[in-house]
Coordinates of C-alpha atoms and ligand atoms in Angstrom, one line a residue:
M1 CA -206.0 -79.2 -32.4
D2 CA -203.7 -80.1 -29.5
L3 CA -200.5 -81.1 -31.2
G4 CA -199.4 -82.7 -28.0
K5 CA -201.9 -85.4 -28.8
L6 CA -200.2 -86.0 -32.2
A7 CA -196.6 -85.9 -31.0
R8 CA -194.8 -89.0 -29.7
Q9 CA -195.4 -89.6 -26.0
A10 CA -191.7 -89.6 -25.3
L11 CA -191.4 -85.9 -26.2
T12 CA -193.6 -84.9 -23.3
N13 CA -190.7 -85.9 -21.0
I14 CA -188.1 -83.8 -22.8
K15 CA -186.9 -80.7 -21.1
P16 CA -185.5 -78.1 -23.5
Y17 CA -181.7 -77.8 -23.4
V18 CA -180.5 -74.7 -21.7
P19 CA -177.5 -73.4 -23.8
G20 CA -174.9 -70.9 -22.7
K21 CA -176.3 -67.4 -23.4
P22 CA -174.9 -66.1 -26.7
I23 CA -172.7 -63.0 -26.6
E24 CA -174.9 -61.2 -29.1
E25 CA -178.0 -61.7 -27.1
V26 CA -176.4 -60.3 -23.9
K27 CA -175.1 -57.3 -25.9
R28 CA -178.7 -56.6 -27.2
E29 CA -180.4 -57.1 -23.9
Y30 CA -178.1 -55.2 -21.7
G31 CA -176.9 -52.5 -24.2
L32 CA -173.3 -53.6 -23.8
K33 CA -170.5 -53.4 -26.4
D34 CA -168.0 -55.7 -24.8
V35 CA -169.2 -59.1 -23.5
I36 CA -167.2 -62.2 -22.6
K37 CA -168.5 -65.7 -22.6
L38 CA -167.1 -68.2 -20.0
A39 CA -170.2 -70.4 -20.2
S40 CA -169.7 -73.1 -22.8
N41 CA -166.1 -74.3 -22.3
E42 CA -165.1 -73.0 -25.7
N43 CA -161.4 -72.4 -26.5
P44 CA -160.6 -68.7 -25.5
L45 CA -157.9 -68.6 -28.1
G46 CA -160.4 -69.0 -30.9
P47 CA -160.2 -71.8 -33.5
S48 CA -157.1 -73.6 -34.6
P49 CA -155.5 -71.2 -37.1
R50 CA -154.6 -74.2 -39.3
A51 CA -158.2 -75.2 -39.4
V52 CA -159.3 -71.7 -40.4
K53 CA -156.8 -71.6 -43.2
A54 CA -157.8 -75.0 -44.5
I55 CA -161.5 -74.0 -44.4
R56 CA -160.8 -70.8 -46.3
G57 CA -159.1 -72.8 -49.0
F58 CA -162.1 -75.1 -49.4
L59 CA -164.9 -72.6 -49.6
E60 CA -165.3 -72.7 -53.3
E61 CA -166.1 -76.4 -53.1
I62 CA -169.2 -76.3 -50.9
N63 CA -171.4 -76.8 -53.9
L64 CA -170.5 -80.5 -53.6
Y65 CA -171.8 -82.9 -51.1
P66 CA -169.3 -83.8 -48.4
D67 CA -167.6 -87.2 -48.3
G68 CA -170.2 -89.2 -46.4
S69 CA -167.5 -91.7 -45.2
C70 CA -165.2 -88.9 -43.9
Y71 CA -162.4 -90.9 -45.5
N72 CA -159.4 -88.6 -44.9
L73 CA -160.3 -87.6 -41.3
T74 CA -161.1 -91.2 -40.4
K75 CA -157.8 -92.3 -41.7
D76 CA -155.8 -89.6 -39.9
L77 CA -157.6 -90.3 -36.6
G78 CA -157.0 -94.0 -37.1
D79 CA -153.3 -93.5 -37.7
L80 CA -153.0 -91.2 -34.6
L81 CA -154.9 -93.6 -32.3
G82 CA -153.5 -96.8 -33.8
M83 CA -156.9 -98.0 -34.8
E84 CA -158.5 -99.2 -38.0
P85 CA -160.7 -96.7 -39.8
S86 CA -163.6 -99.3 -39.3
S87 CA -163.3 -98.5 -35.5
L88 CA -164.3 -94.9 -36.0
I89 CA -167.4 -92.9 -36.5
I90 CA -167.5 -89.2 -37.2
G91 CA -170.5 -87.2 -36.0
N92 CA -172.0 -83.7 -36.3
G93 CA -170.5 -83.0 -32.9
S94 CA -170.2 -85.9 -30.4
D95 CA -173.7 -84.9 -29.4
E96 CA -174.8 -86.5 -32.6
I97 CA -173.1 -89.8 -31.7
L98 CA -174.8 -89.7 -28.3
K99 CA -178.1 -89.5 -30.2
L100 CA -177.1 -92.2 -32.6
L101 CA -176.2 -94.5 -29.7
A102 CA -179.7 -94.0 -28.2
E103 CA -181.4 -94.5 -31.6
T104 CA -179.4 -97.7 -32.1
F105 CA -179.8 -99.3 -28.7
I106 CA -182.7 -97.8 -26.7
N107 CA -186.1 -99.4 -27.2
E108 CA -189.1 -98.0 -25.2
G109 CA -188.6 -98.9 -21.5
D110 CA -184.9 -99.7 -21.8
E111 CA -182.7 -98.2 -19.1
A112 CA -179.5 -96.2 -19.1
I113 CA -177.3 -95.0 -16.3
M114 CA -175.5 -91.7 -15.8
A115 CA -174.0 -89.8 -12.9
E116 CA -175.6 -86.8 -11.4
P117 CA -174.6 -84.0 -12.0
S118 CA -173.3 -84.8 -15.4
F119 CA -173.9 -83.9 -19.1
S120 CA -177.6 -83.4 -19.8
E121 CA -177.4 -84.6 -23.4
Y122 CA -177.3 -88.2 -22.1
D123 CA -180.7 -87.8 -20.5
F124 CA -182.1 -86.0 -23.5
C125 CA -181.1 -88.8 -26.0
V126 CA -182.4 -91.6 -23.8
N127 CA -185.7 -89.8 -23.1
L128 CA -186.1 -89.1 -26.8
M129 CA -186.1 -92.8 -27.5
A130 CA -188.6 -93.4 -24.6
G131 CA -185.9 -95.0 -22.5
K132 CA -185.5 -94.5 -18.7
M133 CA -182.5 -92.8 -17.3
I134 CA -181.2 -93.8 -13.9
K135 CA -179.2 -91.1 -12.3
V136 CA -176.6 -92.0 -9.7
P137 CA -175.3 -89.1 -7.5
V138 CA -171.6 -88.5 -7.5
D139 CA -169.7 -89.3 -4.3
R140 CA -168.5 -86.9 -1.7
D141 CA -165.6 -85.9 -3.8
Y142 CA -167.9 -85.1 -6.8
V143 CA -166.5 -88.2 -8.6
H144 CA -168.6 -90.7 -10.5
D145 CA -169.8 -93.3 -7.9
L146 CA -168.9 -96.3 -10.1
A147 CA -169.7 -98.8 -7.4
Q148 CA -173.3 -97.5 -7.2
M149 CA -173.5 -97.2 -10.9
A150 CA -172.6 -100.8 -11.3
A151 CA -175.1 -101.7 -8.6
A152 CA -177.8 -99.9 -10.7
I153 CA -177.4 -102.2 -13.7
T154 CA -180.5 -104.3 -14.3
D155 CA -181.7 -106.7 -17.1
K156 CA -183.0 -103.6 -18.9
T157 CA -179.8 -101.6 -18.8
K158 CA -178.4 -100.9 -22.3
L159 CA -176.1 -97.9 -22.0
I160 CA -173.9 -96.5 -19.2
F161 CA -172.5 -93.0 -19.6
I162 CA -169.2 -92.1 -18.0
C163 CA -168.3 -88.5 -18.5
N164 CA -164.5 -88.4 -17.9
P165 CA -163.6 -85.7 -17.0
N166 CA -167.1 -85.0 -15.8
N167 CA -169.0 -81.9 -16.9
P168 CA -169.8 -79.9 -14.7
T169 CA -167.6 -81.0 -11.8
G170 CA -164.3 -81.3 -13.7
T171 CA -163.4 -84.5 -11.8
I172 CA -162.1 -87.8 -13.2
A173 CA -162.9 -91.4 -12.4
S174 CA -159.5 -93.0 -11.8
G175 CA -158.1 -95.9 -13.9
D176 CA -158.3 -98.2 -10.9
R177 CA -162.0 -97.4 -10.2
I178 CA -162.9 -97.9 -13.9
K179 CA -161.1 -101.2 -13.9
E180 CA -163.1 -102.5 -11.0
F181 CA -166.3 -101.1 -12.6
M182 CA -165.6 -102.7 -16.0
E183 CA -165.3 -106.1 -14.3
R184 CA -168.9 -105.8 -13.1
V185 CA -170.3 -104.7 -16.5
P186 CA -172.1 -107.5 -18.3
D187 CA -171.5 -108.1 -22.0
N188 CA -174.9 -106.9 -23.0
V189 CA -174.3 -103.4 -21.7
I190 CA -172.5 -100.7 -23.6
V191 CA -170.3 -98.3 -21.7
V192 CA -169.9 -94.9 -23.2
F193 CA -166.8 -93.0 -22.2
D194 CA -167.4 -89.3 -23.0
E195 CA -163.9 -87.9 -23.2
A196 CA -164.7 -84.4 -24.5
Y197 CA -162.0 -82.9 -22.2
F198 CA -159.4 -85.7 -22.1
E199 CA -156.7 -83.5 -23.6
Y200 CA -156.8 -81.2 -20.5
V201 CA -156.2 -84.0 -18.0
N202 CA -152.9 -84.0 -16.1
D203 CA -153.8 -86.4 -13.2
P204 CA -151.6 -89.5 -13.6
D205 CA -154.5 -91.7 -12.2
Y206 CA -156.5 -91.0 -15.4
S207 CA -156.9 -93.7 -18.0
S208 CA -158.9 -93.4 -21.2
G209 CA -161.7 -95.8 -22.1
L210 CA -159.7 -96.4 -25.3
D211 CA -157.8 -99.2 -23.4
Y212 CA -161.0 -101.1 -23.1
V213 CA -161.9 -100.6 -26.8
K214 CA -158.4 -102.0 -27.7
E215 CA -158.8 -104.8 -25.3
G216 CA -162.0 -105.7 -27.0
R217 CA -163.6 -107.8 -24.2
K218 CA -166.5 -105.4 -23.5
N219 CA -168.8 -103.2 -25.5
V220 CA -167.2 -99.8 -25.1
I221 CA -167.3 -96.6 -27.1
V222 CA -165.1 -93.6 -26.5
L223 CA -166.4 -90.2 -27.6
R224 CA -164.1 -87.2 -28.3
T225 CA -164.6 -83.8 -29.9
F226 CA -163.1 -81.0 -31.9
S227 CA -165.3 -78.5 -30.0
K228 CA -163.1 -77.9 -27.0
V229 CA -159.3 -77.8 -27.2
Y230 CA -159.3 -77.5 -31.0
G231 CA -161.7 -74.5 -30.8
L232 CA -164.1 -75.8 -33.4
S233 CA -167.5 -75.8 -31.5
G234 CA -169.2 -73.9 -34.3
L235 CA -168.3 -76.4 -36.9
R236 CA -169.9 -79.4 -35.1
I237 CA -167.6 -82.3 -35.3
G238 CA -166.7 -85.1 -32.9
Y239 CA -165.9 -88.8 -33.2
G240 CA -166.5 -92.2 -31.6
I241 CA -164.0 -95.1 -31.2
A242 CA -165.3 -98.6 -30.7
N243 CA -165.1 -102.2 -32.1
P244 CA -166.1 -102.3 -35.8
G245 CA -169.2 -104.3 -35.0
L246 CA -170.5 -101.6 -32.7
I247 CA -169.6 -98.9 -35.2
E248 CA -171.4 -100.7 -37.9
W249 CA -174.7 -100.8 -35.9
V250 CA -174.5 -97.2 -34.8
S251 CA -173.7 -96.2 -38.4
R252 CA -177.1 -97.7 -39.5
A253 CA -178.8 -94.8 -37.8
R254 CA -176.5 -92.2 -39.3
E255 CA -177.6 -89.8 -42.0
P256 CA -175.5 -90.2 -45.2
F257 CA -174.0 -86.7 -45.1
N258 CA -174.0 -86.1 -41.3
V259 CA -170.7 -84.2 -41.2
N260 CA -170.3 -81.1 -43.5
S261 CA -167.3 -80.7 -45.6
L262 CA -165.9 -77.6 -43.9
A263 CA -166.0 -79.5 -40.6
Q264 CA -164.1 -82.4 -42.1
I265 CA -161.5 -80.2 -43.6
G266 CA -161.2 -78.0 -40.5
A267 CA -160.9 -81.0 -38.1
E268 CA -158.2 -82.7 -40.3
A269 CA -156.1 -79.5 -40.2
A270 CA -156.7 -79.0 -36.5
L271 CA -155.4 -82.5 -35.8
G272 CA -152.0 -81.5 -37.1
D273 CA -152.0 -78.2 -35.2
E274 CA -149.9 -79.3 -32.3
G275 CA -148.6 -75.8 -31.5
F276 CA -152.2 -74.6 -31.0
L277 CA -153.0 -77.6 -28.8
T278 CA -149.9 -76.9 -26.6
E279 CA -150.7 -73.2 -26.4
S280 CA -154.3 -73.9 -25.4
L281 CA -153.4 -76.4 -22.7
S282 CA -150.7 -74.1 -21.2
L283 CA -153.1 -71.1 -21.2
N284 CA -155.6 -73.3 -19.4
E285 CA -153.1 -74.3 -16.7
Q286 CA -152.1 -70.7 -16.1
G287 CA -155.8 -69.6 -15.9
K288 CA -156.6 -72.5 -13.6
K289 CA -153.8 -71.5 -11.2
Y290 CA -154.9 -67.9 -11.2
L291 CA -158.6 -68.7 -10.5
Y292 CA -157.8 -71.2 -7.8
Q293 CA -155.7 -68.6 -6.0
E294 CA -158.4 -65.9 -6.4
F295 CA -161.1 -68.4 -5.1
R296 CA -159.0 -69.3 -2.1
Q297 CA -158.4 -65.7 -1.2
R298 CA -162.2 -65.3 -1.1
D299 CA -162.8 -68.5 0.8
L300 CA -164.9 -69.8 -2.1
D301 CA -165.0 -73.6 -2.4
Y302 CA -164.1 -74.9 -5.8
I303 CA -163.7 -78.4 -7.1
P304 CA -160.2 -79.0 -8.5
T305 CA -160.7 -79.5 -12.2
Q306 CA -159.1 -81.7 -14.8
A307 CA -160.9 -79.8 -17.6
N308 CA -161.2 -76.2 -18.9
F309 CA -163.9 -75.1 -16.5
I310 CA -164.4 -74.9 -12.7
F311 CA -167.4 -75.7 -10.6
V312 CA -167.5 -73.2 -7.7
D313 CA -169.7 -73.1 -4.6
L314 CA -170.7 -69.5 -4.1
K315 CA -173.1 -70.3 -1.2
V316 CA -175.6 -67.8 -2.7
D317 CA -178.3 -68.2 -5.3
S318 CA -176.3 -68.5 -8.5
K319 CA -179.1 -67.2 -10.7
K320 CA -178.8 -63.8 -8.9
V321 CA -175.0 -63.9 -9.4
F322 CA -175.6 -64.8 -13.0
K323 CA -177.8 -61.7 -13.6
R324 CA -175.3 -59.4 -11.9
L325 CA -172.5 -60.8 -14.0
L326 CA -174.5 -60.4 -17.2
E327 CA -175.0 -56.7 -16.4
Q328 CA -171.2 -56.4 -16.3
G329 CA -170.9 -58.3 -19.6
V330 CA -169.7 -61.7 -18.2
I331 CA -171.6 -64.8 -19.1
I332 CA -171.2 -68.0 -17.0
R333 CA -173.3 -71.0 -16.2
T334 CA -175.6 -71.4 -13.2
G335 CA -175.5 -74.7 -11.3
D336 CA -179.3 -75.0 -10.9
I337 CA -179.5 -76.8 -14.2
F338 CA -177.2 -79.4 -12.7
G339 CA -179.1 -79.5 -9.4
Y340 CA -176.6 -77.3 -7.6
P341 CA -178.3 -73.9 -7.3
D342 CA -175.5 -72.3 -5.3
Y343 CA -172.8 -73.3 -7.7
I344 CA -171.6 -71.7 -10.9
R345 CA -169.6 -73.3 -13.7
V346 CA -167.0 -71.0 -15.2
T347 CA -164.9 -71.7 -18.3
I348 CA -161.2 -70.9 -17.8
G349 CA -160.5 -68.0 -20.2
K350 CA -157.6 -65.8 -21.2
Q351 CA -155.9 -64.0 -18.3
A352 CA -157.7 -60.7 -19.0
E353 CA -161.0 -62.5 -19.1
N354 CA -160.4 -64.4 -15.9
E355 CA -159.5 -61.1 -14.2
R356 CA -162.6 -59.4 -15.5
F357 CA -164.7 -62.3 -14.3
I358 CA -163.2 -62.1 -10.8
R359 CA -163.7 -58.3 -10.6
A360 CA -167.3 -58.8 -11.7
L361 CA -167.8 -61.6 -9.2
D362 CA -166.6 -59.5 -6.4
K363 CA -169.1 -56.8 -7.3
A364 CA -171.9 -59.3 -7.6
L365 CA -171.2 -61.0 -4.3
N366 CA -170.8 -57.7 -2.5
E367 CA -174.2 -56.7 -3.7
L368 CA -175.8 -60.0 -2.6
R369 CA -174.2 -60.3 0.8
Ligands
PLP1 C1 -168.8 -80.1 -24.9 C2 -169.1 -81.5 -24.6 C3 -169.3 -82.4 -25.6 C4 -169.0 -82.0 -27.0 O1 -170.1 -81.9 -27.7 P1 -170.0 -81.6 -29.3 O2 -171.3 -82.1 -29.8 O3 -168.9 -82.5 -29.9 O4 -169.7 -80.2 -29.5 C5 -169.5 -83.7 -25.3 N1 -169.6 -84.1 -24.0 C6 -169.5 -83.2 -23.0 C7 -169.5 -83.7 -21.6 C8 -169.2 -81.9 -23.3 O5 -169.1 -81.0 -22.3

């Protein structure tokens, strides 16, 4: 029996997600003991220590179902953001909220708009619901081309994804550009601001989509996560902020216990861990400066980043570089998955990791040139 005939048609269009290669896998395949991963924009300092402590203290209670409403975390986040708890939804990673958005709003044949290159999950979720994704190339500066994205809106458009800062380019769409764009968005379109990296931004031209949630004129949802600066990728927890009406609809598609109790406990503790946040951001700034300088010395074109990763044009096939880096125990991301085969995306690590990456890159490029 050909199961493809039984499966939903929409699934034939789904391309499997290409995750960052896990450390253990590289150790096994290459017989290495010491491997570093600069591939998934994880926090090089590890998890928030406060989160770890809180989770340890809660382990004896995992026989109980989690709080399906995430009461405590929702309240803390609300206080922090100056929003009512009814404006928040917590997800099993912000990935889950992306999926819930598609499940809530995308009927077969509906359209969504995203930038290219950008985060592949948007494409996945929309395709899963048999929607059609319209991809609008970034402009010459690798920034979301919001004018073209607005021009791509049709009667069928339901969702527009703005990844700000954008993964993999690290660029931001400025507050002014977003303002112009929002004026052109009709009321029956939902704008999703994915702000997974907003904590890292230091460009004064940045403005969060939260302003538009608060203003309440348009249908806007802002997504954020504990996976990056808080160092909790493995727990799977992120959140969305929108008007209560939008939250209520999206919540209809949510599983009752979508966020596990350790994730809730860990996220709550991490929120109060300001020291860890500051330390993580300052390490990122230092690493960014170091890598910029090394790239410049080697005449490698990089895109200045507002996040914790850098997209670099190596002008050689990045898959070949990837393999040579793996052999040296360094995992990065190739640009081919984003449509940029000569680029790599490297996460900014600890100083020693960044240095090791540069040494390995020199060796790889020497072999290839
Ligand atoms: C890492 C990342 C996320 C976060 O995903 P989680 O599911 O919360 O781990 C969301 N959007 C983008 C663009 C990302 O890079």
